[in-house]
């Protein structure tokens, strides 16, 4: 960078000397004018050198690339489930994973499964329409214990129709209650939702729907509390298997517990969610020879 600047300075000094020696051709230029011309030439040379400087030698703000936003995904078209893995490298398990969810639950081994020790407490909550589903974020304190591990309840959300099937049967909807233990391992309880014969509204769902936010992406903190035990069926029998999250990035190693008995919703309650999300269910995934256990006394 110093060489172009020195050349420019030498050229201007030469011009100044010639101007002073040749009084017949032109009058002497004032020293201030020469200084101004020299400053302009030096400035131009410096800008040219900066433009040619490799990015790695410039300031960090110039060299740092823009932050990458999370890839948009959905349930149809170019962003549908068969394209999730192409949308982001983080989603590769959506295509190559061997323990993906949901599955058609068949041929469960009837064994003496320990009961799930639910510890759901009445508490506050907020409702979020995240663009993929209605999600209910719950206050800390609720959780469950199974196989000697305590999992804290983080949130629950809904899919229509049910992502899981039992012996080929699909239900109107399903609620997924997402839990995490102290080591970061995930456990999901799936509560199947079907139409009530007497068309009575389900109390917890009625409370959640009453607190739906008016805008997507803006959680609404409810001014009332909910008793999460109201969402559980009276029969606590369940199926269990190892699977994955059913949405990107399709993380595996998730403990699934699918409640065997559906919970009834009214036609109006089912219709409200259907207006928001007519279909937000991932297609069935390969069973891949996984062991499925079922509580004794199943149908």
PDB file of N, CA and C in Angstrom, residues 16 21 38 49 79 83 118 140 155 168-169 257 297:
ATOM      1  N   UNK A  16       5.151  20.311  -9.091  1.00  0.00           N
ATOM      2  CA  UNK A  16       5.353  21.581  -8.365  1.00  0.00           C
ATOM      3  C   UNK A  16       6.675  22.216  -8.751  1.00  0.00           C
ATOM      4  N   UNK A  21       9.806  26.424 -11.892  1.00  0.00           N
ATOM      5  CA  UNK A  21      10.922  26.736 -12.801  1.00  0.00           C
ATOM      6  C   UNK A  21      10.452  27.439 -14.063  1.00  0.00           C
ATOM      7  N   UNK A  38      -2.298  17.381  -3.541  1.00  0.00           N
ATOM      8  CA  UNK A  38      -1.595  16.228  -2.978  1.00  0.00           C
ATOM      9  C   UNK A  38      -2.498  15.427  -2.054  1.00  0.00           C
ATOM     10  N   UNK A  49      -6.566   1.243  -2.719  1.00  0.00           N
ATOM     11  CA  UNK A  49      -5.875   0.147  -2.035  1.00  0.00           C
ATOM     12  C   UNK A  49      -6.816  -0.605  -1.123  1.00  0.00           C
ATOM     13  N   UNK A  79     -42.276 -27.325   0.982  1.00  0.00           N
ATOM     14  CA  UNK A  79     -41.744 -27.338   2.349  1.00  0.00           C
ATOM     15  C   UNK A  79     -42.384 -28.455   3.172  1.00  0.00           C
ATOM     16  N   UNK A  83     -39.686 -33.014   2.094  1.00  0.00           N
ATOM     17  CA  UNK A  83     -38.617 -32.084   1.731  1.00  0.00           C
ATOM     18  C   UNK A  83     -37.911 -31.511   2.951  1.00  0.00           C
ATOM     19  N   UNK A 118     -47.925 -39.489  37.005  1.00  0.00           N
ATOM     20  CA  UNK A 118     -48.165 -38.105  36.607  1.00  0.00           C
ATOM     21  C   UNK A 118     -48.167 -37.195  37.832  1.00  0.00           C
ATOM     22  N   UNK A 140     -43.720 -23.821  35.360  1.00  0.00           N
ATOM     23  CA  UNK A 140     -42.876 -24.898  35.890  1.00  0.00           C
ATOM     24  C   UNK A 140     -43.531 -25.602  37.074  1.00  0.00           C
ATOM     25  N   UNK A 155     -44.383 -28.085  27.523  1.00  0.00           N
ATOM     26  CA  UNK A 155     -45.492 -27.555  26.732  1.00  0.00           C
ATOM     27  C   UNK A 155     -46.287 -28.704  26.146  1.00  0.00           C
ATOM     28  N   UNK A 168     -53.885 -49.287  12.719  1.00  0.00           N
ATOM     29  CA  UNK A 168     -54.409 -48.666  11.507  1.00  0.00           C
ATOM     30  C   UNK A 168     -55.452 -47.592  11.726  1.00  0.00           C
ATOM     31  N   UNK A 169     -55.975 -47.454  12.931  1.00  0.00           N
ATOM     32  CA  UNK A 169     -57.025 -46.474  13.201  1.00  0.00           C
ATOM     33  C   UNK A 169     -56.424 -45.108  13.494  1.00  0.00           C
ATOM     34  N   UNK A 257     -44.923 -42.301  24.922  1.00  0.00           N
ATOM     35  CA  UNK A 257     -45.949 -42.995  25.694  1.00  0.00           C
ATOM     36  C   UNK A 257     -47.304 -42.555  25.131  1.00  0.00           C
ATOM     37  N   UNK A 297     -53.898 -55.930  29.757  1.00  0.00           N
ATOM     38  CA  UNK A 297     -55.319 -55.628  29.792  1.00  0.00           C
ATOM     39  C   UNK A 297     -55.801 -54.808  28.641  1.00  0.00           C
TER      40      UNK A 297
END
